[in-house]
């Protein structure tokens, strides 16, 4: 039984995507939910190790155009990232390069209270490199095989001087 290179590329892409999803799913994350009153702040702390990329996800189920201010603080209370969030769902990323406890600080700058669900953690992007390469190789194999298949394909055109 012979497997075509296109199908092999498709299998590589699928396995790479599943592998990446599994790595991301096994990361340590902190989930919290709170109702923030006007001008109040809320903090979520998490321990990070090594050099990698961290992330936070904010979800406001009853979003009505409110704004919140988000800061990421390192273990020395230095601001390493900040953002104004004006959407129902927001995801942000930040680089960290030393071990320690990092803080996600959320401040309500809207005039009314806001219900917020947060997720804060490490992406483990360093562990995703092999699976990412697998997806890239599979996609390249699929594109090359698709090109080889259609490069000699010709469509018959009617003659212009048909009477």
Coordinates of C-alpha atoms in Angstrom, one line a residue:
X1 CA 0.0 0.0 0.0
X2 CA 1.5 3.3 -1.2
X3 CA 0.8 6.5 0.6
X4 CA 0.9 9.7 -1.5
X5 CA 3.1 12.5 -0.4
X6 CA 0.1 14.8 -0.2
X7 CA -1.6 12.5 2.4
X8 CA 1.7 12.2 4.3
X9 CA 1.8 16.0 4.5
X10 CA -1.8 16.1 5.7
X11 CA -1.0 13.6 8.4
X12 CA 2.1 15.6 9.5
X13 CA 0.0 18.8 9.7
X14 CA -2.8 17.1 11.8
X15 CA -0.3 15.3 14.1
X16 CA 1.6 18.6 14.6
X17 CA -1.6 20.6 15.4
X18 CA -2.8 18.0 17.9
X19 CA 0.7 17.9 19.5
X20 CA 0.7 21.7 19.8
X21 CA -2.7 21.7 21.4
X22 CA -1.7 19.0 23.9
X23 CA 1.4 21.0 24.9
X24 CA -0.7 24.2 25.3
X25 CA -3.4 22.3 27.3
X26 CA -0.9 20.9 29.8
X27 CA 0.5 24.3 30.7
X28 CA -0.1 25.6 34.2
X29 CA -2.8 28.3 34.1
X30 CA -4.7 30.4 36.7
X31 CA -8.4 31.0 36.3
X32 CA -10.3 33.6 38.2
X33 CA -13.6 35.4 38.0
X34 CA -14.6 38.7 39.7
X35 CA -17.0 41.5 39.6
X36 CA -15.0 44.7 39.6
X37 CA -16.6 48.0 40.8
X38 CA -15.7 51.4 39.4
X39 CA -12.0 52.3 40.0
X40 CA -11.2 49.0 41.7
X41 CA -8.3 46.7 40.8
X42 CA -7.8 43.0 40.9
X43 CA -4.6 41.0 40.8
X44 CA -3.8 37.4 39.6
X45 CA -0.4 36.1 40.4
X46 CA 1.4 33.1 38.8
X47 CA 4.9 31.6 39.0
X48 CA 6.9 31.6 35.8
X49 CA 10.3 29.8 35.2
X50 CA 12.9 30.2 32.5
X51 CA 12.6 32.3 29.4
X52 CA 9.4 32.0 27.5
X53 CA 6.1 33.8 26.5
X54 CA 3.3 34.3 29.0
X55 CA -0.3 35.1 28.1
X56 CA -3.5 36.4 29.6
X57 CA -7.1 36.0 28.4
X58 CA -9.9 38.3 29.6
X59 CA -13.5 37.7 28.9
X60 CA -16.4 40.0 29.9
X61 CA -19.7 38.0 29.4
X62 CA -22.0 41.1 29.8
X63 CA -19.9 43.5 27.7
X64 CA -21.4 46.9 27.1
X65 CA -18.5 48.9 25.7
X66 CA -16.6 49.2 29.0
X67 CA -12.9 49.8 29.2
X68 CA -10.4 48.2 31.5
X69 CA -6.7 48.8 32.0
X70 CA -4.4 45.7 32.2
X71 CA -0.8 45.6 33.4
X72 CA 1.7 42.8 33.7
X73 CA 4.2 43.2 36.5
X74 CA 7.4 41.2 37.1
X75 CA 8.6 39.9 40.5
X76 CA 10.1 43.4 41.2
X77 CA 6.8 45.1 40.5
X78 CA 8.1 46.6 37.2
X79 CA 5.5 47.0 34.4
X80 CA 6.6 44.8 31.5
X81 CA 3.3 45.1 29.5
X82 CA 0.2 47.2 29.6
X83 CA -3.0 47.5 27.5
X84 CA -6.4 49.1 27.4
X85 CA -9.0 46.5 26.7
X86 CA -12.2 47.6 25.0
X87 CA -13.6 44.3 23.7
X88 CA -15.6 41.4 25.0
X89 CA -12.7 39.0 24.6
X90 CA -9.0 40.0 24.7
X91 CA -5.8 37.9 24.6
X92 CA -2.4 39.4 25.3
X93 CA 1.1 38.0 25.3
X94 CA 4.3 39.1 27.1
X95 CA 7.9 37.9 27.2
X96 CA 9.4 36.9 30.5
X97 CA 13.1 36.1 31.0
X98 CA 13.6 35.4 34.7
X99 CA 12.1 33.1 37.3
X100 CA 9.6 34.6 39.7
X101 CA 6.0 35.5 40.4
X102 CA 4.4 37.6 37.7
X103 CA 1.2 39.6 38.3
X104 CA -1.8 40.4 36.1
X105 CA -3.3 43.6 37.4
X106 CA -6.7 44.6 36.1
X107 CA -8.2 48.1 36.8
X108 CA -11.8 49.0 36.0
X109 CA -11.8 52.5 34.5
X110 CA -15.5 52.3 33.4
X111 CA -18.3 54.0 35.2
X112 CA -20.1 50.8 36.1
X113 CA -19.1 47.4 37.5
X114 CA -17.8 44.7 35.2
X115 CA -17.9 41.0 35.4
X116 CA -14.5 39.6 34.3
X117 CA -13.2 36.1 33.7
X118 CA -9.4 35.8 33.5
X119 CA -6.9 33.1 32.4
X120 CA -3.2 33.7 33.1
X121 CA -0.3 31.4 32.3
X122 CA 2.7 30.3 30.3
X123 CA 2.4 29.3 26.7
X124 CA 5.3 26.8 26.8
X125 CA 6.2 28.0 23.4
X126 CA 9.7 26.5 23.6
X127 CA 8.2 23.1 23.8
X128 CA 6.1 23.8 20.7
X129 CA 9.1 24.2 18.4
X130 CA 9.2 20.5 17.2
X131 CA 5.5 20.4 16.6
X132 CA 5.6 23.7 14.8
X133 CA 8.3 22.4 12.5
X134 CA 6.2 19.3 11.8
X135 CA 3.2 21.5 10.8
X136 CA 5.5 23.6 8.6
X137 CA 7.0 20.6 6.8
X138 CA 3.6 19.0 6.3
X139 CA 2.1 22.2 4.9
X140 CA 5.1 22.6 2.5
X141 CA 4.8 19.0 1.3
X142 CA 1.1 19.6 0.6
X143 CA 1.7 22.8 -1.3
X144 CA 4.5 21.3 -3.4
X145 CA 2.4 18.3 -4.3
X146 CA -0.6 20.5 -5.1
X147 CA 1.6 22.6 -7.4
X148 CA 3.0 19.5 -9.1
X149 CA -0.6 18.2 -9.7
X150 CA -1.9 21.4 -11.3
X151 CA 1.2 22.7 -13.1
X152 CA 0.4 20.6 -16.2
X153 CA -3.3 20.9 -16.0
X154 CA -4.7 22.6 -19.1
X155 CA -8.2 23.8 -19.7
X156 CA -9.4 23.7 -23.3
X157 CA -10.5 27.1 -24.6
X158 CA -12.9 27.5 -27.5
X159 CA -11.4 28.9 -30.7
X160 CA -12.0 32.6 -31.2
X161 CA -13.0 32.5 -34.9
X162 CA -16.0 30.1 -34.6
X163 CA -18.7 31.1 -37.1

